[in-house]
Structure formats: C-alpha cells, structure tokens
Coordinates of C-alpha atoms in Angstrom, one line a residue:
M1 CA 71.9 73.4 118.7
Q2 CA 68.4 74.2 118.4
M3 CA 67.8 78.0 118.6
K4 CA 65.3 79.5 120.8
K5 CA 62.3 81.2 119.1
N6 CA 63.3 84.4 120.5
I7 CA 67.0 85.3 121.4
L8 CA 67.4 88.8 122.8
T9 CA 71.1 89.8 123.6
T10 CA 70.4 93.2 125.2
I11 CA 72.5 94.3 128.2
A12 CA 70.9 97.5 129.7
A13 CA 73.2 100.0 131.3
S14 CA 70.8 100.0 134.4
C15 CA 73.1 101.0 137.2
A16 CA 74.3 104.4 138.1
V17 CA 78.1 103.4 137.4
L18 CA 77.4 102.6 133.8
L19 CA 75.2 105.6 133.1
A20 CA 77.8 107.9 134.6
S21 CA 80.4 106.3 132.4
A22 CA 78.4 106.5 129.3
Q23 CA 78.2 110.4 129.8
T24 CA 81.9 110.4 129.0
V25 CA 81.7 108.3 125.8
P26 CA 80.6 110.1 122.5
N27 CA 77.4 109.1 120.8
V28 CA 78.8 109.9 117.3
Y29 CA 81.5 111.9 115.6
S30 CA 81.5 114.6 113.1
V31 CA 84.4 112.9 111.0
E32 CA 84.3 109.7 108.9
N33 CA 87.5 108.2 110.5
T34 CA 88.8 109.2 113.8
G35 CA 91.6 106.9 113.4
S36 CA 93.0 108.2 110.2
R37 CA 96.0 109.7 112.0
F38 CA 97.4 106.4 113.0
P39 CA 99.8 104.6 110.9
A40 CA 98.5 101.3 109.5
P41 CA 99.5 98.3 111.5
K42 CA 101.9 95.6 110.0
L43 CA 99.8 93.1 108.1
P44 CA 101.4 89.6 107.7
T45 CA 100.8 87.5 104.7
A46 CA 98.1 84.8 105.3
S47 CA 100.9 82.0 105.6
E48 CA 102.4 84.0 108.6
L49 CA 99.2 84.4 110.6
P50 CA 98.8 82.0 113.4
I51 CA 95.9 79.6 113.7
V52 CA 93.3 80.9 116.1
K53 CA 90.3 78.6 116.7
D54 CA 88.3 80.9 119.2
L55 CA 87.0 84.4 118.2
P56 CA 89.8 86.9 118.6
D57 CA 89.5 89.4 121.5
A58 CA 88.2 92.5 119.9
L59 CA 90.0 94.6 122.7
A60 CA 93.4 93.0 122.2
W61 CA 96.1 94.9 120.3
S62 CA 97.0 93.3 116.9
K63 CA 100.8 92.9 118.2
G64 CA 99.5 90.2 120.6
K65 CA 100.5 92.0 123.7
G66 CA 97.9 93.6 126.2
R67 CA 94.4 95.1 125.4
V68 CA 92.5 98.2 125.4
K69 CA 91.8 99.4 128.8
K70 CA 90.6 103.0 128.6
F71 CA 88.0 104.4 126.0
K72 CA 90.6 106.9 124.6
Q73 CA 92.7 103.9 123.4
W74 CA 89.8 102.6 121.4
E75 CA 90.5 104.9 118.4
R76 CA 93.8 103.2 117.8
R77 CA 92.5 99.8 118.2
R78 CA 89.6 100.6 116.0
S79 CA 92.0 101.7 113.4
E80 CA 93.7 98.4 113.5
I81 CA 90.5 96.4 113.0
S82 CA 89.6 98.5 110.2
A83 CA 92.9 98.1 108.4
Q84 CA 92.7 94.3 108.8
I85 CA 89.2 94.1 107.4
Q86 CA 90.0 96.2 104.3
H87 CA 93.5 94.4 103.7
Y88 CA 92.1 90.8 104.1
G89 CA 88.4 91.1 103.3
I90 CA 86.8 93.8 101.4
G91 CA 89.4 96.0 100.0
T92 CA 90.5 99.6 100.5
K93 CA 87.9 102.4 101.4
P94 CA 89.8 105.3 100.0
A95 CA 89.7 108.7 101.8
V96 CA 88.2 111.7 100.0
S97 CA 89.1 115.4 100.7
P98 CA 86.3 118.0 100.9
D99 CA 87.5 119.8 97.8
Q100 CA 86.7 116.6 95.8
V101 CA 83.0 116.7 96.9
K102 CA 80.5 119.2 95.4
A103 CA 76.8 119.1 96.7
R104 CA 73.7 120.8 96.0
M105 CA 69.9 120.4 96.5
D106 CA 67.3 120.6 93.8
G107 CA 63.9 120.4 95.6
D108 CA 64.1 117.6 98.0
T109 CA 66.7 115.8 96.1
L110 CA 70.4 115.8 97.2
F111 CA 72.9 115.7 94.4
V112 CA 76.6 114.9 95.3
D113 CA 79.5 114.8 92.7
V114 CA 82.8 113.3 93.5
T115 CA 85.8 114.0 91.3
V116 CA 89.0 112.1 91.5
G117 CA 91.7 112.0 88.9
G118 CA 89.8 113.9 86.6
E119 CA 86.7 111.5 86.7
T120 CA 83.3 112.4 88.3
L121 CA 81.0 110.0 89.9
S122 CA 77.5 111.3 90.8
L123 CA 75.1 110.4 93.4
R124 CA 71.6 111.5 94.1
S125 CA 68.9 110.7 96.6
T126 CA 65.6 112.2 97.4
I127 CA 64.8 113.1 101.0
Q128 CA 61.3 112.2 102.4
Y129 CA 60.7 114.6 105.2
P130 CA 58.5 113.7 108.2
K131 CA 55.2 115.3 108.7
T132 CA 55.9 115.8 112.5
G133 CA 58.6 117.7 114.4
Q134 CA 61.0 120.5 113.4
A135 CA 63.9 120.6 111.2
P136 CA 66.8 119.8 111.4
Y137 CA 65.5 116.2 111.3
A138 CA 67.3 112.9 112.1
V139 CA 67.5 110.8 109.1
M140 CA 67.3 107.1 108.2
I141 CA 69.2 105.9 105.1
G142 CA 68.4 102.7 103.6
T143 CA 71.1 100.9 101.7
S144 CA 69.2 99.9 98.6
G145 CA 66.0 100.8 100.3
I146 CA 64.4 100.4 103.8
S147 CA 62.5 97.3 104.5
L148 CA 61.6 98.3 108.2
P149 CA 57.7 98.8 108.1
R150 CA 56.9 102.4 107.4
Q151 CA 54.6 102.6 110.3
L152 CA 57.5 102.7 112.6
F153 CA 58.5 105.9 111.2
E154 CA 54.8 107.4 111.2
G155 CA 54.7 109.9 114.0
R156 CA 58.5 110.1 114.3
P157 CA 60.4 113.1 113.3
I158 CA 62.8 111.0 111.0
A159 CA 63.5 111.9 107.4
L160 CA 64.0 108.9 105.0
M161 CA 66.5 108.5 102.3
T162 CA 67.8 105.7 100.0
F163 CA 71.3 105.1 99.2
H164 CA 71.2 103.8 95.4
E165 CA 74.4 101.5 95.6
K166 CA 74.3 100.9 91.7
Q167 CA 75.3 104.5 91.3
V168 CA 78.7 103.4 92.6
N169 CA 78.9 99.7 92.0
D170 CA 76.2 98.1 90.1
Y171 CA 76.7 94.6 90.9
G172 CA 73.5 92.7 91.7
Q173 CA 72.7 89.2 92.3
W174 CA 70.0 89.0 89.4
G175 CA 70.1 90.8 86.2
P176 CA 72.9 92.4 84.1
H177 CA 75.8 94.1 85.9
H178 CA 79.4 95.1 85.3
E179 CA 82.2 93.1 86.5
R180 CA 85.3 94.2 88.6
G181 CA 87.3 96.9 87.1
E182 CA 84.1 98.3 85.1
H183 CA 82.1 100.0 87.9
N184 CA 81.7 103.8 88.2
F185 CA 84.0 103.5 91.4
D186 CA 86.6 101.9 89.2
R187 CA 86.8 104.9 86.9
L188 CA 87.8 106.9 89.9
Y189 CA 90.2 104.3 91.4
P190 CA 91.4 101.9 88.8
E191 CA 94.1 100.8 91.3
L192 CA 91.3 99.3 93.3
K193 CA 89.7 97.0 91.0
D194 CA 90.2 93.9 93.2
N195 CA 88.0 95.7 95.7
G196 CA 84.9 94.0 97.0
A197 CA 81.6 95.8 96.6
Y198 CA 81.2 96.3 100.3
S199 CA 84.1 98.6 100.5
E200 CA 82.9 100.6 97.4
W201 CA 79.4 100.9 98.7
A202 CA 80.5 102.0 102.1
W203 CA 82.5 104.7 100.2
G204 CA 79.5 105.6 98.4
L205 CA 77.4 106.3 101.4
S206 CA 80.1 108.2 103.1
R207 CA 79.9 110.5 100.1
L208 CA 76.2 111.2 100.6
I209 CA 77.0 112.1 104.3
D210 CA 79.7 114.4 102.9
G211 CA 77.0 116.1 100.8
L212 CA 74.7 116.6 103.8
Q213 CA 77.7 117.8 105.9
Q214 CA 78.9 120.2 103.3
L215 CA 75.4 121.9 102.7
G216 CA 74.5 121.9 106.3
P217 CA 71.0 121.9 108.0
E218 CA 69.9 125.2 106.7
V219 CA 69.9 123.8 103.2
T220 CA 69.1 120.1 103.7
K221 CA 67.0 120.3 106.9
I222 CA 68.9 117.4 108.3
D223 CA 70.9 117.0 111.5
V224 CA 74.3 115.2 110.6
G225 CA 74.5 114.2 114.2
R226 CA 71.6 112.1 113.9
I227 CA 72.2 109.8 111.0
G228 CA 71.1 106.2 110.8
V229 CA 71.6 103.5 108.2
T230 CA 69.7 100.2 107.9
G231 CA 69.2 97.6 105.2
C232 CA 68.1 93.9 104.9
S233 CA 69.7 90.7 103.6
Y234 CA 72.8 91.7 101.3
A235 CA 71.8 95.3 102.1
G236 CA 71.9 94.4 105.8
K237 CA 75.5 93.6 105.2
M238 CA 75.9 96.8 103.3
A239 CA 74.3 98.8 106.2
L240 CA 76.7 97.1 108.7
Y241 CA 79.8 97.9 106.6
C242 CA 78.5 101.6 105.9
G243 CA 77.9 102.0 109.7
A244 CA 81.2 100.5 110.7
F245 CA 83.3 102.4 108.4
D246 CA 81.8 106.0 108.9
E247 CA 81.7 107.4 112.5
R248 CA 79.2 110.1 111.5
V249 CA 76.6 107.2 111.5
A250 CA 75.1 107.4 114.9
L251 CA 72.7 104.3 114.5
T252 CA 73.1 101.3 112.4
I253 CA 70.2 98.7 112.0
A254 CA 71.4 95.5 110.2
Q255 CA 68.3 93.3 109.4
E256 CA 68.9 89.7 108.6
P257 CA 72.6 90.4 107.3
G258 CA 73.6 86.7 107.1
G259 CA 77.2 85.3 106.5
G260 CA 79.7 88.1 105.8
G261 CA 77.6 90.5 107.9
A262 CA 77.4 89.8 111.6
A263 CA 77.9 86.1 111.5
A264 CA 81.4 84.9 112.4
W265 CA 83.1 83.2 109.8
R266 CA 84.9 80.8 112.1
V267 CA 81.6 79.7 113.8
S268 CA 79.9 79.3 110.4
H269 CA 82.6 77.0 109.4
D270 CA 81.3 74.3 111.7
Y271 CA 77.8 74.5 110.2
D272 CA 76.2 73.0 107.0
D273 CA 74.1 74.8 104.5
V274 CA 74.9 78.4 105.8
E275 CA 76.6 81.3 104.2
N276 CA 80.3 80.9 105.2
I277 CA 83.7 82.0 103.9
D278 CA 83.7 79.4 101.2
K279 CA 80.0 79.8 100.2
T280 CA 79.4 83.5 99.7
D281 CA 79.2 86.0 96.7
Y282 CA 82.7 86.9 96.0
H283 CA 81.6 90.1 94.1
W284 CA 81.1 91.4 97.5
F285 CA 84.6 90.5 98.9
K286 CA 88.1 90.3 97.6
E287 CA 88.8 87.1 95.8
S288 CA 92.0 86.8 97.8
Q289 CA 89.9 86.2 101.0
R290 CA 88.6 82.8 99.6
E291 CA 92.0 81.9 98.3
Q292 CA 93.8 82.8 101.6
F293 CA 91.2 82.0 104.3
G294 CA 89.0 79.2 102.7
G295 CA 88.5 75.9 104.4
D296 CA 90.4 75.5 107.6
N297 CA 92.6 78.4 106.8
V298 CA 89.5 80.6 108.1
Y299 CA 91.3 80.1 111.5
R300 CA 94.2 82.2 110.2
L301 CA 91.9 85.2 109.7
P302 CA 93.3 87.9 112.2
Y303 CA 89.9 89.3 112.9
D304 CA 86.2 87.9 112.7
Q305 CA 82.9 89.5 112.0
H306 CA 82.3 90.3 115.8
E307 CA 85.2 93.0 115.2
L308 CA 83.2 94.4 112.2
C309 CA 80.3 95.0 114.5
A310 CA 82.6 96.3 117.2
L311 CA 83.8 99.0 114.7
V312 CA 80.4 100.5 115.3
C313 CA 81.0 101.1 119.0
P314 CA 80.5 103.6 120.7
R315 CA 77.7 104.4 118.5
A316 CA 74.5 102.3 118.4
L317 CA 74.0 99.0 116.7
L318 CA 71.0 96.7 116.4
L319 CA 71.2 93.3 114.8
L320 CA 68.0 91.6 113.7
G321 CA 67.8 87.9 112.8
N322 CA 65.4 85.2 111.5
P323 CA 66.3 81.7 112.3
D324 CA 63.7 80.2 109.8
Y325 CA 66.3 80.9 107.0
K326 CA 69.2 78.6 107.8
W327 CA 71.4 80.1 105.3
L328 CA 71.6 83.5 107.3
A329 CA 73.6 81.5 110.0
D330 CA 71.9 83.1 112.8
E331 CA 73.4 80.9 115.4
S332 CA 76.7 82.1 114.3
M333 CA 75.5 85.7 114.6
R334 CA 74.3 85.1 118.1
V335 CA 77.8 83.9 119.0
S336 CA 79.4 86.9 117.4
A337 CA 76.8 89.3 118.9
E338 CA 77.7 88.1 122.2
A339 CA 81.5 88.5 121.6
A340 CA 80.8 92.0 120.2
S341 CA 78.7 93.1 123.1
K342 CA 81.6 92.9 125.4
V343 CA 83.1 95.9 123.7
W344 CA 80.1 98.1 124.6
Q345 CA 80.1 96.6 127.9
H346 CA 83.7 97.4 128.6
F347 CA 83.1 101.0 128.0
G348 CA 79.9 101.3 130.2
I349 CA 77.5 101.8 127.1
A350 CA 75.8 98.4 126.9
D351 CA 72.5 99.9 126.1
R352 CA 73.6 100.9 122.8
F353 CA 73.9 97.4 121.4
A354 CA 71.4 94.7 121.1
C355 CA 70.8 91.6 119.0
D356 CA 67.2 90.2 118.4
I357 CA 66.7 87.0 116.6
V358 CA 62.9 86.0 116.0
G359 CA 61.5 83.5 113.8
G360 CA 58.1 82.8 112.4
H361 CA 58.1 85.4 109.6
G362 CA 59.2 86.0 106.0
H363 CA 62.7 87.2 105.1
C364 CA 63.1 90.9 105.5
Q365 CA 59.4 91.0 107.0
L366 CA 59.9 92.5 110.4
P367 CA 57.4 90.8 112.7
Q368 CA 55.4 92.8 115.4
S369 CA 57.2 91.2 118.1
Q370 CA 60.3 93.0 116.9
F371 CA 58.6 96.5 116.7
P372 CA 59.5 97.5 120.3
I373 CA 63.2 97.0 120.1
V374 CA 63.4 98.8 116.7
E375 CA 61.3 101.7 118.1
R376 CA 63.5 101.8 121.1
F377 CA 66.5 102.4 118.8
L378 CA 64.7 104.8 116.6
D379 CA 63.7 106.9 119.5
Y380 CA 67.4 106.8 120.7
L381 CA 68.1 108.4 117.4
V382 CA 65.7 111.0 117.5
N383 CA 66.6 112.0 121.1
L384 CA 70.3 112.3 120.6
K385 CA 71.6 115.7 121.4

C-alpha cells in the first residue's frame, strides 16, 4: 500500500469530557518505575505461547481474561508489558538503589558514579543552559545526540544534554567495539551478559536522571518534572526504550526509529526490504529473540512494539517517520501507532500522543513541515506544571 506523503495520527482531546478526564491523569512521575511493587507475571516459554496474528490488545491482561478499565489499573498492566519486553526482547533493566548512586556537578557538567558489587561505572554529561527563561529549566536529553534542528530550541527555556551511551555499552554499527559481556555495564552485572544494548542504554539514561534528581534544581538548575528524551534512527529506538522504561521522562520524541522501535514486528514480517525481527542488529536485542520468534514464530510474541509505545502512557510521545527510507518500515509504524494511540484515547489524554510521517527529506533531517508538531510537544514540556 502506497503511503501518503504526509500521515498525521494526532487525536486531539478537544471536548470538555476528555479535558476533564485528563486532569485526573498525571503528566509524569517522580519515580522510575511505578509498577515495581507488582510481582512479575508468569512468562511462558516461546513454544507455550499461542499464535496471535493480529496486534495484541495493549489494554488486555496477560492472563487472557478482561482488560484495563480504569486508569488506576494501568500501573499493573504496564508492569506486565515491561516484564514481557525485558524477558523476551531486550533483557533485564536492573533496579538501582539511591545509595548506589553518587552525583556531583563540576561547572556545567554532571558526573554520576554508579557502584554495584564493588564495581563503579561513571557517567558524565554537560548541560547547555538556555539563554531565555529562569531556572529550574526543562531539559531535553539527546540519546547519542540531538538531531532535531537547534532553531527549535532557540527562544525556548529548555536546557540540552547528551546521553553518551558508549559510557555504558560501547557497541556501535561502525568502528571497534566490545562484545557481549565486555561492556562497562557487564562489569556491574556479569549475570546479564545476554542483555541487548537497549536495556543497558535505558539503564544508563535512568542513572543520569538519578543524578539530576539527587542533586536537585538548586545545584543543577534542572526541573526533574520536565525531562524530555529524543534521538534519531538507532538512537530513535534508544530514546523510545529510555522513555518507555523511566516514568520520570515527561516527553519522548522518537525520530525515524525504524524496526525494533515503534514499527510492529508482526506487520513488518509481511513486507520485503524492511527492518524486521529477522533482519535487525542483534547486538541491540537478546539473541534468543531471533531464535524463539524469528520467521512465522513472530506471531507467538506475546506483545508487539505498539505496547512498547504504550509504556510511555500517560506521558507524552511523538513518533516521527520518513517513508522515503523503506528500511524504516514506516507503514508498520503507522499501524503500530494507531494501535498504541488507543491507550491514550482510553484514558482521555489523546493529545499527548502523535505520529507524523513525512517524506521528501534526508534521514534524520527534520523538514520544516514537521516543525509545528515538534514545537507543539516542546511547548507542552515547557509548560508542564
């Protein structure tokens, strides 16, 4: 099916009923994982899972009976999805206690040391403060950098930071790198050597947020209630996983994330020459994902990528696509986005989610036609209370 040049999946909460409902739903949380108190669901082996051709209902309980009705139930359902994605897809994102994290500022640079089992991993990131507004500022953290045009931030009171992912896991598609079990993360968690990079990178970004939270706005000049994360291409996937797995992130902008990001594995299975579950970089995911769910076994996967997107709810998520690059599987992302949007709709906060797919530009080169929707979400971040 030929994709229209511009596909905008934005459901505005325009009626009074939706706006009233949204007032009872938080914009963001002060903890990394609100579902941590729930026991892990039973996770069957791949051969025990049923074949499901359609995208699973993100609101349906994993036991197969009933679905989420009220927002207060979403915490538990979210914890089910999180457990499934970690178990079958990317590996465990381990919890960290506050006493394992030590943070300090040196000038405008944040330093965070994380110590586990006698091993210490050090992170650092320089904060670029805006020339307008007053502290504490909202902040946008770029996973491996920010590809969004800098003029979008000019005149907006948003600080900028970069999450240097190689400080955690130095895998890159080009150049020398370590292998599984050899990364800095693996020194702290040798039992998690089979992890994919996305769980480890999500862990690392959370530790930067720990540092901001520990030092507080008096030291960092950052409002931890207004944190955004963004990235493009493989870093667009990274931004999506980081935002999905840390509920302190108020806004996630995943730019051209491709397969393994927002594009549904099941839908991509039906297309040629796109990034699908058989044709992706398995440094990013658990090797067992391909072994257990490759080929037609993709239909046994108990979740799909629309549920990764749904983990961001009730916080804000913007997906940006580029159909000129077939490998990105943007037709699959469109289907996934439509399925994910139903979760935000269900809770009366549909205006916190959008998917915009526009061609006619280079990879990770945001066209001016997409400036308005990005600006709308940036202003949302700035104006959060």
